[in-house]
Amino acid sequence: MATHLETETPQQEYIPFRMPTIAWGTVLKIVGYVLAVVFLLWLGDRIGDNPRGVLQASINGLLIGGIYSLVAVGIVIIIKATGIFNFAHGGMMLVAALAFRSFFVTPTDSISIVAVTLLAVVTVAAFLAMNSLRELLNPIRSGIGAVVVVLLVLGMTQLGDDLRLVRALIGGLTVAVLMGLLIERLSIRPLVGQPIFTMILMTLALDALFRGLGLMLWGSIDRSLGIFRGLFQTPGVAESEAWKLPAVIRVDAGFLLESRITTLNVDSRVLIAFGVALLLFVIFIAFFQYTNVGLAMRATSENQVLAQSVGMRVRVVLAIAWMIAALLALAAGVLYGAATNVGTGMAQLVFLAFPAVLLGGLESIGGALVGGIVIGLAQSFGDYLFANDAGTQLVPYVILMVVLVVRPDGLFGQKRIERI
């Protein structure tokens, strides 16, 4: 019987068609490099056309960046102490600077009631902030407080217009201390233990409150703050005021420039504000590094529970942190107002300080200085390159986006690693 062997034909395995994979990370890097080269070529072309403009923009950006650094430091203090970004810092600057100006320009005979009211309230607020209202019954402490209040009131009411700067300093410091202590006691401390987002929303509400308060009490008109006016020469009498500065300092940069115009203009108000801002920055660094209060603030910022377990009064430290932030807001507001004007637009500075804080690192005080100067330079070059306000407003936020993508911890920030 014949058998037939059947052979099976092998079937080919079906291989589906697949699109080639694209390394999008590499593509984005290449695109970024190309854009960077194009931008540098364009920037070099612009610099070659006007090197004097580049130097002028550098000077302007450096000087205004010093003031931005002071704003950023005030924000970093609260981040280190509480872990929240204080969006109310711009509003605090506005109210403190306007209050300072009111004490500076108001005649002595109409300031007495305001001084008495503010100084009495700040004394009570200090006890409230330290959670020690019952200490008012202590005759020694209440007596010391009464003497301090009387001395301050006498100083506020008896200083003539010739010493109005001293009067404005007393009044401005009083308002700043009161504002910082009340913010911590009435709005932040009740939210301890709540989600951090709740505290951030509270700072946004405080910012709106301070802006509304500024509009209600002082209006929307920008006002000059001539605290440096006595340091400038009067036109026509420069010979008798040789020790004073001209309103605009002209620097000959012929050794650097080969163009027809080699003179650089430096606004004396901005230059003085920059110098004072750097001085305050150095003083604050020394305070934060070498004083007991500064060390307590650093310990509290690292671990509040551990700091409290070793006997530190964490609530007092947090109150001091908010008070210092308010004092820095006063300093930044007054210096910025003296360099430009005092107005409601000052509250927007917090959004320029935001990129500066992220660039330097959320908890780095030294990084705040670097970040503020970088943002000042970027803003000045944006104004120079684009010749309109759009570049001035756009460039800082472009830097913010780049920092968030490339280095979200900032240049000097600490990268936290949590082990599970």
Short mmCIF file of C-alpha atoms in Angstrom, two decimals:
data_model
loop_
_atom_site.label_atom_id
_atom_site.label_comp_id
_atom_site.label_asym_id
_atom_site.label_seq_id
_atom_site.Cartn_x
_atom_site.Cartn_y
_atom_site.Cartn_z
CA MET A 1 0.00 0.00 0.00
CA ALA A 2 1.52 3.21 -1.09
CA THR A 3 1.82 6.01 1.34
CA HIS A 4 1.99 9.60 0.34
CA LEU A 5 4.19 11.86 2.43
CA GLU A 6 2.88 15.35 2.61
CA THR A 7 5.40 18.09 3.27
CA GLU A 8 4.25 21.21 5.03
CA THR A 9 5.39 24.46 3.52
CA PRO A 10 6.97 26.66 6.19
CA GLN A 11 4.98 29.77 7.01
CA GLN A 12 6.77 33.08 7.27
CA GLU A 13 6.48 34.80 10.65
CA TYR A 14 4.54 38.05 10.45
CA ILE A 15 6.58 40.98 11.72
CA PRO A 16 4.51 44.11 12.19
CA PHE A 17 5.91 47.35 10.83
CA ARG A 18 7.20 49.67 13.51
CA MET A 19 8.03 53.31 13.18
CA PRO A 20 11.63 54.09 14.09
CA THR A 21 11.95 55.51 17.59
CA ILE A 22 13.01 59.12 17.91
CA ALA A 23 15.19 60.26 20.77
CA TRP A 24 13.21 63.37 21.56
CA GLY A 25 15.62 64.37 24.31
CA THR A 26 18.48 64.52 21.82
CA VAL A 27 16.32 66.40 19.32
CA LEU A 28 15.39 69.00 21.91
CA LYS A 29 19.04 69.44 22.89
CA ILE A 30 20.04 69.99 19.27
CA VAL A 31 17.22 72.50 18.77
CA GLY A 32 18.27 74.27 21.97
CA TYR A 33 21.88 74.47 20.84
CA VAL A 34 20.86 75.83 17.44
CA LEU A 35 18.63 78.48 19.02
CA ALA A 36 21.40 79.42 21.46
CA VAL A 37 23.91 79.85 18.61
CA VAL A 38 21.44 81.94 16.60
CA PHE A 39 20.72 84.11 19.64
CA LEU A 40 24.43 84.61 20.38
CA LEU A 41 25.10 85.58 16.76
CA TRP A 42 22.23 88.05 16.85
CA LEU A 43 23.39 89.40 20.20
CA GLY A 44 26.94 89.80 18.92
CA ASP A 45 25.64 91.75 15.95
CA ARG A 46 23.68 94.07 18.24
CA ILE A 47 26.65 94.56 20.57
CA GLY A 48 28.93 95.35 17.65
CA ASP A 49 26.55 98.09 16.53
CA ASN A 50 26.44 99.85 19.91
CA PRO A 51 28.98 98.77 22.55
CA ARG A 52 28.21 101.85 24.63
CA GLY A 53 24.59 100.78 24.91
CA VAL A 54 25.70 97.38 26.18
CA LEU A 55 27.86 98.94 28.91
CA GLN A 56 25.06 101.32 29.86
CA ALA A 57 22.56 98.45 30.07
CA SER A 58 25.03 96.46 32.20
CA ILE A 59 25.42 99.31 34.69
CA ASN A 60 21.68 99.93 34.90
CA GLY A 61 20.92 96.24 35.36
CA LEU A 62 23.58 95.77 38.01
CA LEU A 63 22.34 98.70 40.08
CA ILE A 64 18.64 97.84 39.94
CA GLY A 65 19.51 94.17 40.50
CA GLY A 66 20.91 95.05 43.92
CA ILE A 67 17.46 96.27 44.97
CA TYR A 68 15.84 93.14 43.51
CA SER A 69 18.25 91.09 45.64
CA LEU A 70 17.00 92.81 48.78
CA VAL A 71 13.43 91.94 47.80
CA ALA A 72 14.44 88.33 47.15
CA VAL A 73 16.17 88.02 50.54
CA GLY A 74 12.96 89.01 52.32
CA ILE A 75 11.15 86.22 50.49
CA VAL A 76 13.89 83.67 51.19
CA ILE A 77 13.69 84.41 54.94
CA ILE A 78 10.06 83.30 55.07
CA ILE A 79 10.77 80.26 52.90
CA LYS A 80 13.54 79.16 55.26
CA ALA A 81 11.44 79.79 58.38
CA THR A 82 8.05 78.46 57.28
CA GLY A 83 8.52 76.75 53.91
CA ILE A 84 6.02 79.00 52.11
CA PHE A 85 6.51 81.53 49.34
CA ASN A 86 5.33 84.89 50.66
CA PHE A 87 3.34 86.45 47.82
CA ALA A 88 2.37 89.28 50.18
CA HIS A 89 5.92 90.66 50.22
CA GLY A 90 5.15 93.15 47.45
CA GLY A 91 2.11 94.46 49.31
CA MET A 92 4.17 94.72 52.49
CA MET A 93 6.73 96.80 50.58
CA LEU A 94 3.98 99.08 49.29
CA VAL A 95 2.37 99.76 52.67
CA ALA A 96 5.69 100.18 54.50
CA ALA A 97 7.11 102.55 51.88
CA LEU A 98 3.93 104.66 51.74
CA ALA A 99 3.84 104.86 55.54
CA PHE A 100 7.51 105.90 55.56
CA ARG A 101 6.77 108.62 53.02
CA SER A 102 3.80 109.87 55.06
CA PHE A 103 6.02 110.36 58.10
CA PHE A 104 8.68 111.96 55.88
CA VAL A 105 6.48 114.60 54.23
CA THR A 106 3.82 115.25 56.91
CA PRO A 107 4.40 118.35 59.08
CA THR A 108 5.21 117.74 62.74
CA ASP A 109 2.10 119.40 64.14
CA SER A 110 -0.23 116.94 62.38
CA ILE A 111 1.61 113.73 63.12
CA SER A 112 1.21 113.50 66.90
CA ILE A 113 -2.02 111.51 67.04
CA VAL A 114 -0.83 109.07 64.37
CA ALA A 115 2.43 108.52 66.24
CA VAL A 116 0.75 107.92 69.59
CA THR A 117 -1.75 105.49 68.07
CA LEU A 118 0.81 103.49 66.12
CA LEU A 119 3.31 103.22 68.93
CA ALA A 120 0.68 102.17 71.46
CA VAL A 121 -0.71 99.53 69.11
CA VAL A 122 2.72 98.14 68.26
CA THR A 123 3.44 97.61 71.96
CA VAL A 124 0.27 95.58 72.41
CA ALA A 125 0.94 93.72 69.15
CA ALA A 126 4.40 92.73 70.34
CA PHE A 127 2.94 91.11 73.46
CA LEU A 128 0.29 89.40 71.35
CA ALA A 129 2.89 88.05 68.94
CA MET A 130 4.98 86.64 71.76
CA ASN A 131 1.84 85.08 73.26
CA SER A 132 2.44 87.05 76.46
CA LEU A 133 -0.45 89.47 76.87
CA ARG A 134 -0.61 88.63 80.57
CA GLU A 135 2.88 90.07 80.94
CA LEU A 136 1.28 93.51 80.68
CA LEU A 137 0.35 92.96 84.32
CA ASN A 138 4.03 92.64 85.20
CA PRO A 139 4.97 96.08 86.59
CA ILE A 140 8.60 95.89 85.46
CA ARG A 141 7.88 94.92 81.87
CA SER A 142 4.91 97.21 81.52
CA GLY A 143 6.96 100.06 83.00
CA ILE A 144 9.79 99.49 80.53
CA GLY A 145 7.28 99.33 77.68
CA ALA A 146 5.65 102.57 78.82
CA VAL A 147 9.02 104.35 78.96
CA VAL A 148 9.90 103.15 75.47
CA VAL A 149 6.54 104.30 74.12
CA VAL A 150 6.89 107.73 75.74
CA LEU A 151 10.42 108.19 74.36
CA LEU A 152 9.34 107.19 70.88
CA VAL A 153 6.30 109.46 70.99
CA LEU A 154 8.45 112.38 72.13
CA GLY A 155 10.91 111.66 69.36
CA MET A 156 8.14 111.51 66.76
CA THR A 157 6.41 114.69 67.90
CA GLN A 158 9.35 116.89 68.87
CA LEU A 159 11.61 116.30 65.89
CA GLY A 160 11.33 119.21 63.51
CA ASP A 161 11.20 119.08 59.75
CA ASP A 162 14.99 119.34 59.64
CA LEU A 163 15.15 115.85 61.16
CA ARG A 164 12.20 114.43 59.28
CA LEU A 165 14.29 111.53 57.99
CA VAL A 166 14.82 110.35 61.58
CA ARG A 167 11.11 110.75 62.21
CA ALA A 168 10.30 108.76 59.08
CA LEU A 169 12.70 106.01 60.14
CA ILE A 170 11.01 105.71 63.53
CA GLY A 171 7.55 105.67 61.99
CA GLY A 172 8.50 103.30 59.17
CA LEU A 173 10.19 100.84 61.51
CA THR A 174 7.16 100.95 63.78
CA VAL A 175 4.77 100.17 60.93
CA ALA A 176 7.01 97.37 59.62
CA VAL A 177 7.39 95.69 63.01
CA LEU A 178 3.66 95.96 63.65
CA MET A 179 2.84 94.53 60.22
CA GLY A 180 5.21 91.58 60.53
CA LEU A 181 4.08 90.61 64.01
CA LEU A 182 0.38 90.87 63.21
CA ILE A 183 0.76 88.83 60.01
CA GLU A 184 2.40 86.01 61.92
CA ARG A 185 0.05 86.14 64.90
CA LEU A 186 -3.30 86.62 63.18
CA SER A 187 -2.95 84.96 59.78
CA ILE A 188 -0.08 82.44 59.76
CA ARG A 189 -0.04 80.94 63.25
CA PRO A 190 -3.72 79.82 63.14
CA LEU A 191 -2.89 77.84 59.98
CA VAL A 192 -0.05 75.84 61.50
CA GLY A 193 -0.71 72.15 60.76
CA GLN A 194 -2.81 72.93 57.70
CA PRO A 195 -1.65 72.08 54.15
CA ILE A 196 1.10 74.36 52.90
CA PHE A 197 -1.13 75.44 50.01
CA THR A 198 -3.50 77.02 52.53
CA MET A 199 -0.75 79.31 53.84
CA ILE A 200 0.23 80.28 50.29
CA LEU A 201 -3.38 81.26 49.58
CA MET A 202 -3.33 83.31 52.78
CA THR A 203 -0.30 85.27 51.54
CA LEU A 204 -2.13 85.96 48.27
CA ALA A 205 -5.10 87.25 50.26
CA LEU A 206 -2.78 89.43 52.35
CA ASP A 207 -1.24 90.86 49.20
CA ALA A 208 -4.68 91.87 47.91
CA LEU A 209 -5.48 93.33 51.34
CA PHE A 210 -2.32 95.45 51.42
CA ARG A 211 -2.86 96.70 47.89
CA GLY A 212 -6.41 97.71 48.72
CA LEU A 213 -5.21 99.39 51.89
CA GLY A 214 -2.63 101.34 49.91
CA LEU A 215 -5.24 102.50 47.40
CA MET A 216 -7.70 103.44 50.13
CA LEU A 217 -5.27 105.44 52.28
CA TRP A 218 -2.86 106.91 49.72
CA GLY A 219 -4.56 106.65 46.32
CA SER A 220 -3.16 105.38 43.02
CA ILE A 221 -0.86 108.29 42.12
CA ASP A 222 2.87 107.60 42.11
CA ARG A 223 4.75 109.80 44.55
CA SER A 224 8.38 110.82 44.74
CA LEU A 225 10.46 110.03 47.81
CA GLY A 226 13.33 112.49 47.98
CA ILE A 227 15.28 111.07 50.90
CA PHE A 228 18.53 111.43 48.93
CA ARG A 229 17.75 114.93 47.69
CA GLY A 230 20.01 116.59 50.25
CA LEU A 231 22.98 114.66 48.89
CA PHE A 232 22.73 116.17 45.40
CA GLN A 233 24.11 119.42 44.08
CA THR A 234 21.77 122.31 43.39
CA PRO A 235 22.09 123.61 39.81
CA GLY A 236 24.01 126.88 39.75
CA VAL A 237 25.64 126.54 43.18
CA ALA A 238 27.84 123.51 42.56
CA GLU A 239 30.95 125.33 43.75
CA SER A 240 29.63 125.71 47.31
CA GLU A 241 28.36 122.11 47.31
CA ALA A 242 31.45 120.37 46.00
CA TRP A 243 31.02 117.57 48.53
CA LYS A 244 27.63 116.64 47.11
CA LEU A 245 26.90 114.34 44.19
CA PRO A 246 25.48 115.48 40.87
CA ALA A 247 22.03 114.11 40.08
CA VAL A 248 23.54 112.19 37.15
CA ILE A 249 27.14 110.99 37.29
CA ARG A 250 28.84 110.96 33.89
CA VAL A 251 31.67 108.48 33.48
CA ASP A 252 34.06 108.65 30.54
CA ALA A 253 34.62 105.12 29.21
CA GLY A 254 36.89 106.11 26.35
CA PHE A 255 39.46 103.55 27.45
CA LEU A 256 36.92 100.82 26.69
CA LEU A 257 35.02 102.29 23.77
CA GLU A 258 36.13 103.48 20.37
CA SER A 259 32.81 105.02 19.41
CA ARG A 260 32.09 108.71 19.01
CA ILE A 261 30.15 108.93 22.29
CA THR A 262 31.99 107.36 25.23
CA THR A 263 30.11 108.87 28.19
CA LEU A 264 28.08 106.60 30.48
CA ASN A 265 25.32 108.04 32.66
CA VAL A 266 24.72 106.75 36.19
CA ASP A 267 21.67 107.89 38.14
CA SER A 268 22.92 108.95 41.58
CA ARG A 269 19.68 107.88 43.26
CA VAL A 270 19.96 104.34 41.93
CA LEU A 271 23.67 104.23 42.78
CA ILE A 272 23.06 105.23 46.41
CA ALA A 273 20.15 102.79 46.69
CA PHE A 274 22.39 100.02 45.34
CA GLY A 275 25.11 100.83 47.90
CA VAL A 276 22.66 100.90 50.80
CA ALA A 277 21.06 97.63 49.62
CA LEU A 278 24.45 95.89 49.55
CA LEU A 279 25.29 97.26 53.01
CA LEU A 280 22.00 95.98 54.42
CA PHE A 281 22.61 92.65 52.73
CA VAL A 282 26.03 92.29 54.40
CA ILE A 283 24.59 93.30 57.79
CA PHE A 284 21.84 90.74 57.44
CA ILE A 285 24.29 87.99 56.46
CA ALA A 286 26.37 88.77 59.56
CA PHE A 287 23.22 88.76 61.72
CA PHE A 288 22.06 85.46 60.28
CA GLN A 289 25.44 83.75 60.64
CA TYR A 290 26.86 85.06 63.93
CA THR A 291 24.01 86.02 66.30
CA ASN A 292 22.03 83.73 68.58
CA VAL A 293 18.76 84.79 66.99
CA GLY A 294 20.15 84.06 63.53
CA LEU A 295 21.37 80.64 64.61
CA ALA A 296 17.96 79.92 66.16
CA MET A 297 16.28 80.88 62.88
CA ARG A 298 18.59 78.55 60.96
CA ALA A 299 17.89 75.69 63.36
CA THR A 300 14.14 76.29 63.20
CA SER A 301 14.20 76.34 59.42
CA GLU A 302 15.88 72.93 59.33
CA ASN A 303 13.51 71.14 61.71
CA GLN A 304 10.91 72.92 63.84
CA VAL A 305 10.05 69.84 65.91
CA LEU A 306 13.68 69.12 66.75
CA ALA A 307 14.34 72.79 67.56
CA GLN A 308 11.38 72.84 69.93
CA SER A 309 12.52 69.61 71.58
CA VAL A 310 15.83 71.22 72.59
CA GLY A 311 14.10 74.18 74.22
CA MET A 312 13.85 76.76 71.44
CA ARG A 313 10.76 78.95 71.38
CA VAL A 314 9.77 78.21 67.82
CA ARG A 315 6.78 80.54 67.81
CA VAL A 316 8.94 83.45 68.93
CA VAL A 317 11.51 82.62 66.25
CA LEU A 318 8.81 82.54 63.58
CA ALA A 319 7.46 85.89 64.79
CA ILE A 320 10.96 87.35 64.56
CA ALA A 321 11.33 85.92 61.04
CA TRP A 322 8.17 87.69 59.88
CA MET A 323 9.28 90.88 61.61
CA ILE A 324 12.66 90.76 59.82
CA ALA A 325 10.90 90.07 56.50
CA ALA A 326 8.74 93.15 57.08
CA LEU A 327 11.83 95.26 57.89
CA LEU A 328 13.48 94.05 54.68
CA ALA A 329 10.27 94.91 52.81
CA LEU A 330 10.47 98.42 54.29
CA ALA A 331 14.12 98.78 53.24
CA ALA A 332 13.50 97.49 49.72
CA GLY A 333 10.37 99.63 49.30
CA VAL A 334 12.06 102.82 50.49
CA LEU A 335 15.18 102.26 48.38
CA TYR A 336 13.18 101.39 45.27
CA GLY A 337 10.88 104.35 45.89
CA ALA A 338 13.85 106.68 46.34
CA ALA A 339 15.40 105.41 43.10
CA THR A 340 12.13 105.67 41.14
CA ASN A 341 8.76 106.50 42.72
CA VAL A 342 6.44 105.07 45.36
CA GLY A 343 3.23 103.74 43.87
CA THR A 344 0.93 100.76 43.59
CA GLY A 345 3.12 99.24 40.88
CA MET A 346 5.72 98.54 43.56
CA ALA A 347 3.71 95.52 44.69
CA GLN A 348 4.48 93.87 41.33
CA LEU A 349 8.16 93.59 42.30
CA VAL A 350 7.43 90.31 44.04
CA PHE A 351 6.83 88.73 40.63
CA LEU A 352 10.25 89.95 39.46
CA ALA A 353 11.79 88.60 42.65
CA PHE A 354 10.16 85.21 42.03
CA PRO A 355 12.57 84.31 39.16
CA ALA A 356 15.46 85.68 41.24
CA VAL A 357 14.60 83.43 44.19
CA LEU A 358 14.23 80.34 42.01
CA LEU A 359 17.42 81.11 40.11
CA GLY A 360 19.50 81.43 43.27
CA GLY A 361 17.76 78.64 45.19
CA LEU A 362 14.68 78.77 47.38
CA GLU A 363 16.64 78.61 50.64
CA SER A 364 19.90 80.30 49.63
CA ILE A 365 20.46 83.83 50.87
CA GLY A 366 23.63 84.22 48.81
CA GLY A 367 21.73 82.87 45.83
CA ALA A 368 19.15 85.64 46.30
CA LEU A 369 21.90 88.22 45.73
CA VAL A 370 23.12 86.50 42.57
CA GLY A 371 19.60 85.87 41.31
CA GLY A 372 18.52 89.48 41.87
CA ILE A 373 21.50 90.86 39.97
CA VAL A 374 20.99 88.37 37.11
CA ILE A 375 17.32 89.34 36.81
CA GLY A 376 18.24 93.03 36.90
CA LEU A 377 20.77 92.52 34.10
CA ALA A 378 18.32 90.41 32.09
CA GLN A 379 15.61 93.03 32.43
CA SER A 380 17.97 95.84 31.44
CA PHE A 381 19.25 93.92 28.40
CA GLY A 382 15.68 93.05 27.44
CA ASP A 383 14.86 96.75 27.38
CA TYR A 384 18.03 97.48 25.38
CA LEU A 385 17.64 94.70 22.82
CA PHE A 386 13.91 94.99 22.17
CA ALA A 387 13.60 98.75 22.81
CA ASN A 388 10.16 98.44 24.45
CA ASP A 389 8.49 97.37 27.68
CA ALA A 390 7.64 93.95 26.24
CA GLY A 391 11.26 92.83 26.45
CA THR A 392 11.58 94.19 29.98
CA GLN A 393 8.56 92.20 31.15
CA LEU A 394 9.23 89.08 29.09
CA VAL A 395 12.90 88.25 29.72
CA PRO A 396 12.71 87.55 33.51
CA TYR A 397 9.93 85.01 33.00
CA VAL A 398 11.76 83.33 30.12
CA ILE A 399 14.64 82.88 32.56
CA LEU A 400 12.16 81.50 35.11
CA MET A 401 10.91 78.89 32.62
CA VAL A 402 14.45 77.87 31.67
CA VAL A 403 15.46 77.52 35.33
CA LEU A 404 12.42 75.39 36.14
CA VAL A 405 13.24 73.03 33.26
CA VAL A 406 17.03 72.86 33.51
CA ARG A 407 17.75 73.30 37.22
CA PRO A 408 14.59 73.44 39.35
CA ASP A 409 16.62 73.57 42.59
CA GLY A 410 18.39 76.77 41.52
CA LEU A 411 22.08 77.55 41.22
CA PHE A 412 22.74 77.34 44.96
CA GLY A 413 19.71 75.36 46.13
CA GLN A 414 19.92 72.07 47.96
CA LYS A 415 18.47 68.98 46.30
CA ARG A 416 16.46 67.07 48.87
CA ILE A 417 16.48 63.26 48.68
CA GLU A 418 13.79 61.43 50.64
CA ARG A 419 14.36 57.76 51.43
CA ILE A 420 11.30 55.53 51.57
#
